[in-house]
Tab-separated table of C-alpha atoms in Angstrom:
chain	number	residue	atom	x	y	z
Z	7	MET	CA	162.816	214.105	23.881
Z	8	SER	CA	160.568	217.057	24.184
Z	9	GLN	CA	159.060	217.752	27.530
Z	10	PRO	CA	155.262	218.319	27.919
Z	11	ALA	CA	154.171	221.771	28.792
Z	12	PHE	CA	152.213	222.084	31.990
Z	13	ASP	CA	149.591	224.749	32.529
Z	14	PHE	CA	148.305	224.985	36.036
Z	15	GLY	CA	145.753	227.666	35.276
Z	16	ASP	CA	142.052	227.223	36.010
Z	17	ASP	CA	140.899	227.752	32.439
Z	18	VAL	CA	140.824	224.757	30.121
Z	19	PRO	CA	141.495	225.655	26.524
Z	20	ASP	CA	138.596	224.649	24.284
Z	21	ASP	CA	138.578	223.867	20.597
Z	22	ALA	CA	135.252	223.935	18.766
Z	23	ALA	CA	136.535	221.336	16.344
Z	24	ASP	CA	137.677	219.023	19.113
Z	25	PRO	CA	135.743	219.885	22.261
Z	26	THR	CA	136.480	218.466	25.668
Z	27	TYR	CA	133.528	217.280	27.854
Z	28	SER	CA	133.190	216.878	31.504
Z	29	VAL	CA	131.719	213.549	32.597
Z	30	SER	CA	128.289	215.023	33.260
Z	31	GLU	CA	128.437	216.969	29.986
Z	32	LEU	CA	129.302	213.794	28.129
Z	33	ALA	CA	126.436	211.988	29.812
Z	34	ASP	CA	124.097	214.777	28.738
Z	35	ALA	CA	125.509	214.705	25.215
Z	36	ILE	CA	125.047	210.942	25.015
Z	37	ASN	CA	121.471	211.261	26.152
Z	38	ASP	CA	120.876	214.068	23.626
Z	39	ARG	CA	122.242	211.892	20.858
Z	40	LEU	CA	120.202	208.873	22.058
Z	41	ARG	CA	117.021	210.924	22.098
Z	42	ALA	CA	117.801	212.353	18.692
Z	43	GLY	CA	118.653	208.945	17.245
Z	44	PHE	CA	115.731	207.160	18.905
Z	45	ASP	CA	113.259	209.995	19.089
Z	46	ASP	CA	110.285	207.564	19.242
Z	47	GLY	CA	111.977	205.255	21.701
Z	48	VAL	CA	113.113	201.734	20.824
Z	49	TRP	CA	111.719	198.204	20.984
Z	50	VAL	CA	114.066	195.597	22.426
Z	51	ARG	CA	113.533	191.841	22.818
Z	52	GLY	CA	115.353	189.530	25.161
Z	53	GLU	CA	115.044	187.281	28.222
Z	54	ILE	CA	114.441	188.690	31.687
Z	55	ASP	CA	117.229	188.021	34.177
Z	56	GLY	CA	117.832	189.247	37.709
Z	57	LEU	CA	114.312	190.551	38.261
Z	58	ASN	CA	114.306	192.777	41.332
Z	59	HIS	CA	111.384	194.652	42.861
Z	60	ARG	CA	112.548	197.582	44.937
Z	61	GLY	CA	109.719	199.580	46.393
Z	62	PRO	CA	107.346	200.678	43.658
Z	63	HIS	CA	110.016	200.210	40.988
Z	64	THR	CA	111.269	197.092	39.194
Z	65	TYR	CA	114.729	196.476	37.778
Z	66	PHE	CA	116.020	193.655	35.602
Z	67	SER	CA	118.361	192.881	32.734
Z	68	LEU	CA	117.512	191.829	29.248
Z	69	ILE	CA	119.968	189.167	28.095
Z	70	GLU	CA	120.688	187.398	24.848
Z	71	ASP	CA	123.143	184.583	24.245
Z	72	GLY	CA	125.255	185.213	21.179
Z	73	ASP	CA	128.293	183.804	19.467
Z	74	ASP	CA	130.506	186.367	21.179
Z	75	GLY	CA	128.995	185.833	24.585
Z	76	LYS	CA	126.039	187.172	26.476
Z	77	ALA	CA	124.665	190.619	25.592
Z	78	VAL	CA	123.131	192.519	28.539
Z	79	LEU	CA	120.909	195.619	28.721
Z	80	ASN	CA	119.780	197.090	32.041
Z	81	VAL	CA	116.074	197.956	32.241
Z	82	GLN	CA	114.327	200.218	34.716
Z	83	LEU	CA	110.563	200.011	35.132
Z	84	PHE	CA	109.604	202.945	37.270
Z	85	ALA	CA	106.353	203.184	39.174
Z	86	PRO	CA	104.329	205.351	36.713
Z	87	ALA	CA	105.113	203.098	33.760
Z	88	LYS	CA	104.606	200.004	35.944
Z	89	ARG	CA	101.074	201.126	36.772
Z	90	ARG	CA	100.321	201.371	33.045
Z	91	ILE	CA	101.851	197.976	32.232
Z	92	THR	CA	100.275	195.999	35.102
Z	93	PRO	CA	96.753	195.876	33.510
Z	94	VAL	CA	98.325	194.699	30.245
Z	95	LEU	CA	100.072	191.849	32.050
Z	96	ARG	CA	96.932	190.972	33.994
Z	97	LYS	CA	94.805	190.873	30.847
Z	98	ALA	CA	97.244	188.488	29.202
Z	99	ASN	CA	97.520	186.479	32.432
Z	100	LEU	CA	101.266	187.125	32.544
Z	101	GLU	CA	103.641	187.996	35.341
Z	102	LEU	CA	107.204	189.226	34.994
Z	103	ARG	CA	109.551	186.342	35.823
Z	104	ASP	CA	113.168	185.422	35.251
Z	105	GLY	CA	113.531	183.504	32.013
Z	106	MET	CA	110.480	185.143	30.495
Z	107	LYS	CA	111.006	186.258	26.901
Z	108	VAL	CA	109.685	189.775	26.348
Z	109	ARG	CA	109.549	192.584	23.809
Z	110	VAL	CA	109.610	195.913	25.590
Z	111	HIS	CA	109.600	199.559	24.536
Z	112	GLY	CA	111.502	202.305	26.260
Z	113	TRP	CA	113.904	205.178	26.075
Z	114	LEU	CA	117.635	204.713	26.104
Z	115	ASP	CA	119.298	206.573	28.946
Z	116	PHE	CA	122.879	206.886	30.016
Z	117	TRP	CA	123.043	206.991	33.803
Z	118	ALA	CA	125.898	209.268	34.698
Z	119	GLN	CA	126.039	208.270	38.380
Z	120	GLY	CA	126.494	204.596	37.502
Z	121	GLY	CA	128.184	205.041	34.174
Z	122	ARG	CA	125.775	202.615	32.562
Z	123	LEU	CA	123.478	202.605	29.597
Z	124	GLY	CA	119.917	201.492	30.375
Z	125	LEU	CA	116.430	201.402	29.047
Z	126	LYS	CA	113.612	203.220	30.785
Z	127	MET	CA	110.765	200.859	29.979
Z	128	ASP	CA	107.285	202.227	29.327
Z	129	ARG	CA	105.487	199.488	27.346
Z	130	LEU	CA	105.401	195.703	26.932
Z	131	ASP	CA	104.195	193.659	23.944
Z	132	SER	CA	102.233	190.850	25.622
Z	133	ARG	CA	101.507	189.227	22.270
Z	134	TYR	CA	105.191	188.618	21.742
Z	135	THR	CA	105.542	186.824	25.073
Z	136	LEU	CA	102.417	184.795	24.471
Z	137	GLY	CA	103.645	183.984	20.998
Z	138	GLU	CA	106.999	182.813	22.356
Z	139	ILE	CA	105.244	180.617	24.904
Z	140	ALA	CA	102.921	179.239	22.246
Z	141	GLN	CA	105.760	178.728	19.780
Z	142	SER	CA	107.841	176.877	22.330
Z	143	ARG	CA	104.815	174.797	23.309
Z	144	ASP	CA	104.020	173.992	19.677
Z	145	ASP	CA	107.605	172.957	18.989
Z	146	VAL	CA	107.541	170.547	21.918
Z	147	LEU	CA	104.155	169.151	20.904
Z	148	ARG	CA	105.338	168.671	17.338
Z	149	ARG	CA	108.372	166.667	18.421
Z	150	LEU	CA	106.362	164.556	20.852
Z	151	ALA	CA	103.653	163.870	18.257
Z	152	ILE	CA	106.222	162.682	15.728
Z	153	GLU	CA	107.663	160.277	18.311
Z	154	GLY	CA	104.224	159.016	19.387
Z	155	VAL	CA	104.715	160.212	22.959
Z	156	LEU	CA	101.554	162.304	23.313
Z	157	ASP	CA	99.073	159.462	23.685
Z	158	ALA	CA	101.331	156.959	25.485
Z	159	ASN	CA	99.860	157.602	28.937
Z	160	GLY	CA	96.371	157.928	27.507
Z	161	ARG	CA	96.534	154.253	26.517
Z	162	THR	CA	96.968	153.115	30.125
Z	163	LEU	CA	93.887	151.693	31.848
Z	164	LEU	CA	92.432	153.340	34.931
Z	165	ALA	CA	91.619	150.929	37.762
Z	166	ARG	CA	87.948	150.320	38.513
Z	167	VAL	CA	88.542	151.594	42.051
Z	168	PRO	CA	91.534	153.996	41.983
Z	169	LEU	CA	91.990	154.474	45.725
Z	170	ARG	CA	95.816	154.479	45.829
Z	171	VAL	CA	96.835	157.859	44.405
Z	172	GLY	CA	100.213	159.563	44.105
Z	173	VAL	CA	100.140	163.380	44.188
Z	174	VAL	CA	102.783	165.725	42.745
Z	175	THR	CA	102.346	169.204	44.217
Z	176	SER	CA	103.613	171.735	46.718
Z	177	VAL	CA	102.195	170.736	50.093
Z	178	ASP	CA	102.145	174.397	51.154
Z	179	SER	CA	99.843	175.345	48.294
Z	180	ALA	CA	96.101	175.884	48.180
Z	181	ALA	CA	96.022	173.293	45.386
Z	182	TRP	CA	97.018	170.523	47.788
Z	183	ALA	CA	94.575	171.742	50.436
Z	184	ASP	CA	91.686	171.813	47.945
Z	185	PHE	CA	92.524	168.392	46.532
Z	186	ARG	CA	92.869	166.733	49.919
Z	187	SER	CA	89.679	168.377	51.221
Z	188	GLU	CA	87.678	167.047	48.278
Z	189	ILE	CA	89.114	163.555	48.747
Z	190	GLU	CA	88.415	163.506	52.497
Z	191	ARG	CA	84.910	164.829	52.013
Z	192	SER	CA	84.082	161.844	49.776
Z	193	GLY	CA	84.282	159.416	52.698
Z	194	PHE	CA	86.022	156.780	50.532
Z	195	GLY	CA	89.200	155.073	51.720
Z	196	PHE	CA	91.730	156.835	49.485
Z	197	GLU	CA	95.445	156.325	50.201
Z	198	LEU	CA	97.425	159.425	49.154
Z	199	THR	CA	101.192	159.406	48.585
Z	200	VAL	CA	102.494	162.963	48.194
Z	201	ALA	CA	105.689	164.004	46.416
Z	202	ASP	CA	106.330	167.563	47.619
Z	203	THR	CA	107.983	169.748	44.969
Z	204	ARG	CA	108.260	173.243	43.580
Z	205	VAL	CA	105.809	173.909	40.756
Z	206	GLN	CA	107.163	177.257	39.524
Z	207	GLY	CA	110.397	179.150	39.246
Z	208	ASP	CA	113.900	178.119	38.262
Z	209	GLY	CA	114.397	174.362	38.052
Z	210	ALA	CA	110.724	173.635	38.660
Z	211	ASP	CA	110.444	171.523	35.521
Z	212	ARG	CA	113.320	169.323	36.662
Z	213	MET	CA	111.874	168.938	40.165
Z	214	VAL	CA	108.331	168.159	38.923
Z	215	ALA	CA	109.665	165.555	36.481
Z	216	GLY	CA	111.722	164.003	39.285
Z	217	ALA	CA	108.681	163.804	41.582
Z	218	ILE	CA	106.610	162.144	38.856
Z	219	GLY	CA	109.431	159.680	38.189
Z	220	THR	CA	109.663	158.801	41.886
Z	221	LEU	CA	105.951	157.997	42.070
Z	222	ALA	CA	106.171	156.108	38.771
Z	223	ARG	CA	108.570	153.654	40.393
Z	224	GLY	CA	105.932	152.946	43.017
Z	225	ALA	CA	103.341	152.486	40.271
Z	226	ARG	CA	105.559	149.894	38.581
Z	227	LYS	CA	105.612	147.951	41.856
Z	228	GLY	CA	101.812	147.918	41.860
Z	229	ILE	CA	101.302	150.195	44.874
Z	230	LEU	CA	99.645	153.101	43.010
Z	231	ASP	CA	96.541	153.180	40.805
Z	232	ALA	CA	97.003	156.722	39.451
Z	233	ILE	CA	99.208	159.829	39.723
Z	234	VAL	CA	97.872	163.374	39.991
Z	235	VAL	CA	99.897	166.483	39.085
Z	236	ILE	CA	98.297	169.642	40.488
Z	237	ARG	CA	98.967	173.286	41.142
Z	238	GLY	CA	96.830	176.371	41.605
Z	239	GLY	CA	96.160	179.037	39.049
Z	240	GLY	CA	98.762	181.559	38.102
Z	241	ALA	CA	100.223	183.647	35.346
Z	242	ARG	CA	100.457	182.008	31.961
Z	243	ASN	CA	104.209	182.187	31.872
Z	244	GLU	CA	104.351	180.547	35.307
Z	245	LEU	CA	102.228	177.685	34.069
Z	246	ALA	CA	104.572	177.382	31.106
Z	247	VAL	CA	106.669	175.186	33.418
Z	248	PHE	CA	104.273	172.411	32.445
Z	249	ASP	CA	105.091	172.910	28.771
Z	250	SER	CA	108.434	171.328	29.587
Z	251	GLU	CA	109.456	168.490	27.306
Z	252	ARG	CA	111.134	166.800	30.272
Z	253	ILE	CA	107.849	166.654	32.213
Z	254	ALA	CA	105.979	165.455	29.127
Z	255	ARG	CA	108.354	162.558	28.507
Z	256	THR	CA	108.256	161.572	32.171
Z	257	ILE	CA	104.450	161.454	32.105
Z	258	ALA	CA	104.528	159.340	28.946
Z	259	ALA	CA	106.669	156.729	30.718
Z	260	VAL	CA	104.338	156.353	33.741
Z	261	PRO	CA	102.622	152.903	33.736
Z	262	VAL	CA	99.394	154.180	35.351
Z	263	PRO	CA	97.056	157.018	34.315
Z	264	VAL	CA	98.256	160.550	35.099
Z	265	PHE	CA	95.684	163.260	35.922
Z	266	THR	CA	96.589	166.939	35.611
Z	267	GLY	CA	94.870	169.865	37.313
Z	268	LEU	CA	97.084	172.878	36.646
Z	269	GLY	CA	94.741	175.800	37.066
Z	270	HIS	CA	94.408	176.550	33.361
Z	271	GLU	CA	91.267	178.344	32.339
Z	272	VAL	CA	91.824	178.460	28.571
Z	273	ASP	CA	94.966	176.863	27.188
Z	274	ARG	CA	96.131	173.295	27.686
Z	275	SER	CA	99.754	172.720	28.604
Z	276	VAL	CA	101.984	170.086	27.070
Z	277	ALA	CA	101.593	168.123	30.302
Z	278	ASP	CA	97.811	168.216	29.784
Z	279	GLU	CA	98.222	166.907	26.255
Z	280	CYS	CA	100.355	163.986	27.453
Z	281	ALA	CA	98.246	163.101	30.479
Z	282	HIS	CA	95.581	160.410	30.585
Z	283	THR	CA	93.036	162.953	31.873
Z	284	ALA	CA	93.437	166.744	31.922
Z	285	LEU	CA	91.184	168.819	34.169
Z	286	LYS	CA	91.040	172.502	34.979
Z	287	THR	CA	91.664	172.482	38.713
Z	288	PRO	CA	92.982	170.286	41.541
Z	289	THR	CA	89.450	170.056	42.919
Z	290	ALA	CA	88.247	168.738	39.550
Z	291	CYS	CA	90.974	166.063	39.639
Z	292	ALA	CA	89.845	164.937	43.059
Z	293	GLY	CA	86.244	165.005	41.892
Z	294	ALA	CA	87.037	162.792	38.894
Z	295	LEU	CA	88.667	160.172	41.128
Z	296	VAL	CA	85.830	160.330	43.644
Z	297	GLU	CA	83.290	159.993	40.830
Z	298	ARG	CA	85.132	156.917	39.495
Z	299	VAL	CA	84.983	155.224	42.882
Z	300	ALA	CA	81.392	156.355	43.416
Z	301	GLU	CA	80.389	154.854	40.058
Z	302	PHE	CA	81.893	151.528	41.115
Z	303	VAL	CA	80.098	151.651	44.460
Z	304	ALA	CA	76.830	152.573	42.741
Z	305	ALA	CA	77.287	149.780	40.192
Z	306	SER	CA	77.996	147.345	43.021
Z	307	GLU	CA	74.878	148.493	44.844
Z	308	ARG	CA	72.818	148.135	41.663
Z	309	THR	CA	74.226	144.680	41.078
Z	310	TRP	CA	73.481	143.665	44.647
Z	311	ALA	CA	69.965	145.078	44.388
Z	312	ALA	CA	69.483	143.152	41.131
Z	313	ILE	CA	70.718	139.974	42.807
Z	314	LEU	CA	68.312	140.490	45.702
Z	315	HIS	CA	65.456	141.216	43.301
Z	316	ARG	CA	66.173	138.139	41.221
Z	317	GLY	CA	66.500	136.081	44.385
Z	318	ASP	CA	63.144	137.334	45.624
Z	319	VAL	CA	61.539	136.608	42.255
Z	320	ALA	CA	63.094	133.133	42.151
Z	321	VAL	CA	61.958	132.384	45.701
Z	322	SER	CA	58.442	133.623	44.919
Z	323	LEU	CA	58.282	131.482	41.776
Z	324	ALA	CA	59.600	128.494	43.698
Z	325	GLU	CA	57.052	129.012	46.448
Z	326	ARG	CA	54.269	129.290	43.879
Z	327	ARG	CA	55.433	126.138	42.100
Z	328	ILE	CA	55.771	124.275	45.400
Z	329	GLY	CA	52.283	125.376	46.324
Z	330	GLU	CA	50.944	124.183	42.960
Z	331	VAL	CA	52.767	120.853	43.252
Z	332	ALA	CA	51.612	120.432	46.847
Z	333	GLY	CA	48.024	121.125	45.782
Z	334	THR	CA	48.297	118.635	42.936
Z	335	ILE	CA	49.773	116.020	45.273
Z	336	ALA	CA	47.051	116.649	47.843
Z	337	ARG	CA	44.318	116.321	45.209
Z	338	ARG	CA	45.850	113.205	43.697
Z	339	THR	CA	46.492	111.700	47.122
Z	340	GLY	CA	42.891	112.306	48.150
Z	341	SER	CA	41.624	110.715	44.948
Z	342	ALA	CA	43.970	107.741	45.402
Z	343	LEU	CA	42.836	107.288	49.006
Z	344	ASP	CA	39.225	107.437	47.960
Z	345	ARG	CA	39.783	104.791	45.284
Z	346	ALA	CA	41.775	102.659	47.763
Z	347	ASP	CA	38.950	102.911	50.286
Z	348	GLU	CA	36.506	101.810	47.629
Z	349	ARG	CA	38.681	98.828	46.690
Z	350	LEU	CA	39.089	97.897	50.366
Z	351	ASP	CA	35.339	98.050	50.903
Z	352	MET	CA	34.798	95.874	47.860
Z	353	ARG	CA	37.360	93.354	49.044
Z	354	ARG	CA	35.891	93.426	52.565
Z	355	VAL	CA	32.525	92.520	51.120
Z	356	VAL	CA	34.065	89.802	48.974
Z	357	LEU	CA	36.035	88.438	51.913
Z	358	GLY	CA	32.984	88.609	54.144
Z	359	SER	CA	31.061	86.344	51.799
Z	360	ALA	CA	33.906	84.075	50.654
Z	361	VAL	CA	35.673	83.335	53.922
Z	362	PRO	CA	32.876	81.309	55.621
Z	363	ALA	CA	32.447	79.112	52.557
Z	364	ALA	CA	36.190	78.629	52.295
Z	365	LEU	CA	36.450	77.755	55.958
Z	366	ALA	CA	33.594	75.262	55.683
Z	367	ALA	CA	35.234	73.603	52.704
Z	368	GLN	CA	38.518	73.417	54.531
Z	369	VAL	CA	36.871	71.910	57.625
Z	370	ASP	CA	35.244	69.240	55.462
Z	371	ALA	CA	38.566	68.472	53.817
Z	372	VAL	CA	40.302	68.199	57.180
Z	373	GLN	CA	37.649	65.875	58.510
Z	374	ARG	CA	37.873	63.607	55.467
Z	375	ARG	CA	41.639	63.426	55.791
Z	376	ALA	CA	41.378	62.679	59.505
Z	377	GLU	CA	39.054	59.775	58.781
Z	378	ARG	CA	41.402	58.451	56.125
Z	379	LEU	CA	44.315	58.696	58.553
Z	380	VAL	CA	42.404	56.748	61.190
Z	381	GLU	CA	41.495	54.074	58.648
Z	382	ARG	CA	45.011	53.734	57.388
Z	383	SER	CA	46.864	53.994	60.690
Z	384	ASP	CA	46.435	50.307	61.622
Z	385	LEU	CA	47.658	49.191	58.241
Z	386	VAL	CA	50.616	51.501	58.479
Z	387	VAL	CA	51.489	50.241	61.975
Z	388	GLU	CA	51.278	46.632	60.859
Z	389	ARG	CA	53.478	47.248	57.849
Z	390	SER	CA	55.995	49.108	59.978
Z	391	SER	CA	56.117	46.243	62.508
Z	392	ASN	CA	56.856	43.763	59.740
Z	393	VAL	CA	59.666	45.978	58.484
Z	394	LEU	CA	61.100	46.219	61.992
Z	395	ASP	CA	61.030	42.455	62.380
Z	396	VAL	CA	62.939	42.002	59.164
Z	397	LEU	CA	65.499	44.580	60.211
Z	398	ALA	CA	65.884	42.933	63.643
Z	399	ALA	CA	66.521	39.545	62.008
Z	400	ARG	CA	69.158	41.063	59.794
Z	401	ILE	CA	70.842	42.734	62.726
Z	402	ALA	CA	70.797	39.517	64.736
Z	403	SER	CA	72.409	37.602	61.872
Z	404	VAL	CA	75.475	39.816	62.093
Z	405	ASP	CA	75.657	40.014	65.893
Z	406	PRO	CA	79.151	38.805	67.075
Z	407	ALA	CA	77.567	36.915	69.960
Z	408	VAL	CA	75.467	34.894	67.480
Z	409	GLN	CA	78.567	34.210	65.420
Z	410	LEU	CA	80.508	33.106	68.512
Z	411	ALA	CA	77.658	30.808	69.445
Z	412	ARG	CA	77.996	29.257	66.030
Z	413	GLY	CA	81.683	28.397	66.789
Z	414	TRP	CA	83.464	31.421	65.402
Z	415	SER	CA	86.234	33.164	67.376
Z	416	ILE	CA	87.824	36.587	67.263
Z	417	THR	CA	91.615	36.979	67.644
Z	418	ARG	CA	93.128	40.343	68.696
Z	419	THR	CA	96.628	41.617	69.242
Z	420	ALA	CA	97.772	42.835	72.611
Z	421	ASP	CA	96.615	46.363	71.716
Z	422	GLY	CA	93.111	45.122	70.795
Z	423	GLU	CA	93.440	45.134	66.991
Z	424	VAL	CA	91.448	42.362	65.271
Z	425	VAL	CA	93.743	39.973	63.366
Z	426	ARG	CA	92.551	39.606	59.795
Z	427	SER	CA	95.786	38.400	58.114
Z	428	ILE	CA	98.998	36.609	59.167
Z	429	ASP	CA	100.879	39.353	57.436
Z	430	ARG	CA	100.169	41.483	60.493
Z	431	ILE	CA	101.527	38.804	62.921
Z	432	ALA	CA	105.064	37.902	63.839
Z	433	PRO	CA	106.430	34.885	65.726
Z	434	GLY	CA	106.584	35.390	69.465
Z	435	GLN	CA	103.707	37.887	69.395
Z	436	ARG	CA	101.005	37.413	72.023
Z	437	LEU	CA	97.401	37.163	70.904
Z	438	THR	CA	94.027	36.950	72.651
Z	439	THR	CA	91.240	34.809	71.123
Z	440	THR	CA	87.640	35.386	72.170
Z	441	VAL	CA	85.174	32.472	72.092
Z	442	LEU	CA	81.594	32.225	73.282
Z	443	ASP	CA	82.409	31.603	76.900
Z	444	GLY	CA	85.837	33.250	77.412
Z	445	HIS	CA	89.299	34.326	76.224
Z	446	ILE	CA	92.363	32.331	75.217
Z	447	ASP	CA	95.859	33.943	75.420
Z	448	THR	CA	98.413	32.399	73.063
Z	449	THR	CA	101.897	33.017	71.781
Z	450	VAL	CA	102.683	32.667	68.074
Z	451	ASP	CA	105.360	30.069	67.318
Z	452	GLU	CA	104.993	29.666	63.592
Z	453	LEU	CA	103.034	31.167	60.759
Z	454	HIS	CA	101.793	29.104	57.782
Z	455	HIS	CA	100.351	30.607	54.607
Z	456	THR	CA	97.626	28.616	52.893
Z	457	SER	CA	96.560	28.830	49.291
Z	458	THR	CA	92.885	28.687	50.199
Z	459	SER	CA	91.129	30.948	52.606
Z	460	GLY	CA	90.749	29.539	56.065
Z	461	ARG	CA	91.639	30.179	59.635
Z	462	SER	CA	95.230	30.013	60.707
Z	463	GLY	CA	96.459	28.264	63.809
Z	464	ALA	CA	98.623	29.718	66.497
């Protein structure tokens, strides 16, 4: 085995055909080649990850998921370029955020101190980002439209007086303060149930959907009339949280109307498209609810006023009719009394002339009857006396004393019963016989039946 030769001299042999670079020389050579190969810079698209603001500069990575794993490119946005890009972002209503898809221009640069290749960013294509947001939004809307999800919540009916309201928002936000202030200023008795949640950043779509779902369970139990989803204004890519398909499907499943006030000035989010009512701001959402209640109150007041008016009209008509009827009755009563007075006067006159004659006739009749009674009284008394004499003779003929005087007797048992037949007598029985001048007590020895009627002996 041959041994390597060692040269401990300071000079390093160099071969033009196969040069040897120091690390810094290689870094310079790489940068020379990069500038020569990409003399106009390079456009790169990807998704922002690890966004980091350090002083006036901003650093992040552009990432792309591929079949062989995740590709990563470091990006540096230094202060001068950042000042040029900021107006572009502001005009497009965008703000650099993790997860944001961008197309950026810059110069490739190998950083010798870190041994890393990076991109010194100097421009950003806002149309690309907006197009990605719009494309993603359109894809979601297309799927939801095919499934009939978009108008599901729009078919729910809003209560006549929606006072019980669930609110999905961040309680630390100006959106919540504005909404609550508008509600309280109305003076109506709203009952607000707040589901505090993040409305931007990583996982915001999941948290917002969860908050809506929690309030939806209360709505199914009948304790909520409506749900409001609100947040303040912000960059368009921040508001893209509400283009989430998860939020859209959750809204579609809510059994009461969902109002959205997401701070949009131009575009409508997917959540807006799925909601029952989409408004620009949280204050507008509160105003819509207040207006609904105010309309009901106004309608109630109008109805009550109409009832009072109709009542007044009815009472006035009734009073007028009563007055007319009373007048008619008074007139007819007066006429009837006048006619009655006339009839009474006529009858008084008639009676005044007829009564004396009638009385005289009656007196004459009474006198004639009295005379007849006097004439006939003696005859009547005589006839009555004769009748009494006849009756007295008849009574005397049946008087027991008369019969006893004629020789008849009356026989009684010991208990005073008159004996009329021997069938009621038994031998040995004691009897009492009454004659004209006394009584005879006897005892029965024998009884003899006779064929002819006659008295029996004792």
